[in-house]
Amino acid sequence: MDIPWHTLLIVCPLTFLAGLVDSIAGGGGLISLPAFLLSGLPPHTAIATNKLSSSIGTTVSTARFLKNGYVNLRIAVPAVLVAVLGANLGARLILKIPEHFIRYFLLFALPAAAFFVLRKKPSEAAPPADISPRRQLVLAVLMSFFMGIYDGFYGPGTGTFLLLIYTGLCAMPVQDAAGTVKLVNLSSNVMSLVIFLREGQAVLWLGCTAGAFCLLGHYLGSGMVMKNGSKIVRPVILGVLALLFLKVLGELLH
């Protein structure tokens, strides 16, 4: 696919902002995917290329959690396996849907994902351990499978949704849950990316360039001490989604 170089003027600043926002409060995918759509990429190509750029940023943060021992491997290993299976199914499904139907889907899915991501955050306090290890494992694995399908099919907000599930439904401490989420999310990202690459959907040079800017945003955001930094997340996400909503609506009306 012939992508003009001036696409970078839209994609790179927004993916940098997505990395910055993601490092502060999560939800970066609600900015990065719209960035590719706003640049004019078809929905399948935008989703695939976003998977490439987000995988680059997620790899670094996942490695940091693994190095520091913040991944619950008892839960992470089976959760990764089922999330990969789910992502495979989700990616294959989205590729079978005509792109004009995806545009209608985006009009509802993007605002809905933003609503849930911005509405609730997990508590910083560790929840009481009132759940058996077996039940915790079963719930985590089951929900990871369904979130893997969502991630392969669409994606934005997957990390936040998983974190809410792990800390709430599965009663995991926030620190362990955050590291486990990174590994599971990265695995589902990579699996769906493999499917998209095999079908020739991702724009490699654009995804890698955007990934570098996303990585820079993650690095700067995690290294900054921002007083009330999370307050910038809501208006940024809502602003980008409003622009995309108007663009998609205009395309549908024409």
Short mmCIF file of N, CA and C in Angstrom, two decimals, residues 26 34 48 54-55 57-58 61 73 75 124 134 139 153 157 179 193 199-200 203 207 215 230 240 246 248:
data_model
loop_
_atom_site.label_atom_id
_atom_site.label_comp_id
_atom_site.label_asym_id
_atom_site.label_seq_id
_atom_site.Cartn_x
_atom_site.Cartn_y
_atom_site.Cartn_z
N GLY A 26 -2.86 4.82 31.52
CA GLY A 26 -3.40 3.78 30.65
C GLY A 26 -4.36 4.34 29.62
N PRO A 34 -7.00 5.65 16.76
CA PRO A 34 -7.56 6.79 16.02
C PRO A 34 -6.52 7.57 15.22
N ALA A 48 -4.04 -3.20 12.14
CA ALA A 48 -2.82 -4.02 12.04
C ALA A 48 -1.58 -3.20 12.35
N SER A 54 2.16 -0.59 18.91
CA SER A 54 1.90 -0.80 20.34
C SER A 54 2.71 -1.97 20.89
N SER A 55 2.99 -2.97 20.06
CA SER A 55 3.80 -4.10 20.52
C SER A 55 5.21 -3.66 20.86
N GLY A 57 6.15 -0.67 22.02
CA GLY A 57 6.13 0.00 23.32
C GLY A 57 5.89 -0.95 24.47
N THR A 58 4.98 -1.91 24.26
CA THR A 58 4.63 -2.84 25.34
C THR A 58 5.78 -3.78 25.68
N SER A 61 8.07 -2.17 28.44
CA SER A 61 7.47 -2.12 29.77
C SER A 61 7.28 -3.53 30.34
N LEU A 73 3.67 -15.64 37.58
CA LEU A 73 3.84 -16.65 36.53
C LEU A 73 2.83 -17.78 36.66
N ILE A 75 -0.25 -17.56 37.20
CA ILE A 75 -1.42 -17.15 36.44
C ILE A 75 -1.04 -16.73 35.02
N GLU A 124 -5.21 1.35 44.44
CA GLU A 124 -3.79 1.09 44.68
C GLU A 124 -3.59 0.12 45.85
N ARG A 134 -7.30 -21.66 43.27
CA ARG A 134 -7.86 -22.36 42.11
C ARG A 134 -8.90 -21.51 41.40
N LEU A 139 -10.70 -18.05 36.91
CA LEU A 139 -11.28 -16.79 36.47
C LEU A 139 -10.32 -16.00 35.59
N PHE A 153 -9.52 -8.70 17.82
CA PHE A 153 -10.58 -8.14 16.99
C PHE A 153 -10.49 -6.62 16.90
N GLY A 157 -7.94 -0.33 25.03
CA GLY A 157 -8.45 -0.51 26.39
C GLY A 157 -8.22 -1.89 26.96
N GLY A 179 1.90 -6.28 36.19
CA GLY A 179 2.94 -6.99 35.45
C GLY A 179 2.38 -8.14 34.64
N LEU A 193 -0.87 -9.58 15.60
CA LEU A 193 0.02 -8.95 14.62
C LEU A 193 0.52 -9.97 13.61
N GLU A 199 -1.45 -11.63 6.35
CA GLU A 199 -2.42 -11.18 5.36
C GLU A 199 -1.99 -9.89 4.67
N GLY A 200 -0.79 -9.40 5.02
CA GLY A 200 -0.26 -8.20 4.36
C GLY A 200 -0.98 -6.91 4.72
N VAL A 203 1.42 -1.80 7.70
CA VAL A 203 2.42 -1.00 7.01
C VAL A 203 3.67 -0.96 7.90
N GLY A 207 4.45 1.51 11.05
CA GLY A 207 4.28 0.94 12.38
C GLY A 207 5.54 1.02 13.22
N LEU A 215 7.31 4.62 22.05
CA LEU A 215 8.32 4.23 23.03
C LEU A 215 8.91 5.46 23.73
N SER A 230 -2.58 12.66 35.62
CA SER A 230 -3.70 11.89 35.05
C SER A 230 -4.84 12.79 34.58
N VAL A 240 -9.30 13.46 20.88
CA VAL A 240 -8.91 12.63 19.73
C VAL A 240 -10.09 11.81 19.23
N LEU A 246 -16.03 12.51 14.12
CA LEU A 246 -16.49 13.41 13.06
C LEU A 246 -15.98 12.94 11.70
N VAL A 248 -15.18 9.76 10.75
CA VAL A 248 -15.91 8.56 10.34
C VAL A 248 -17.34 8.89 9.96
#
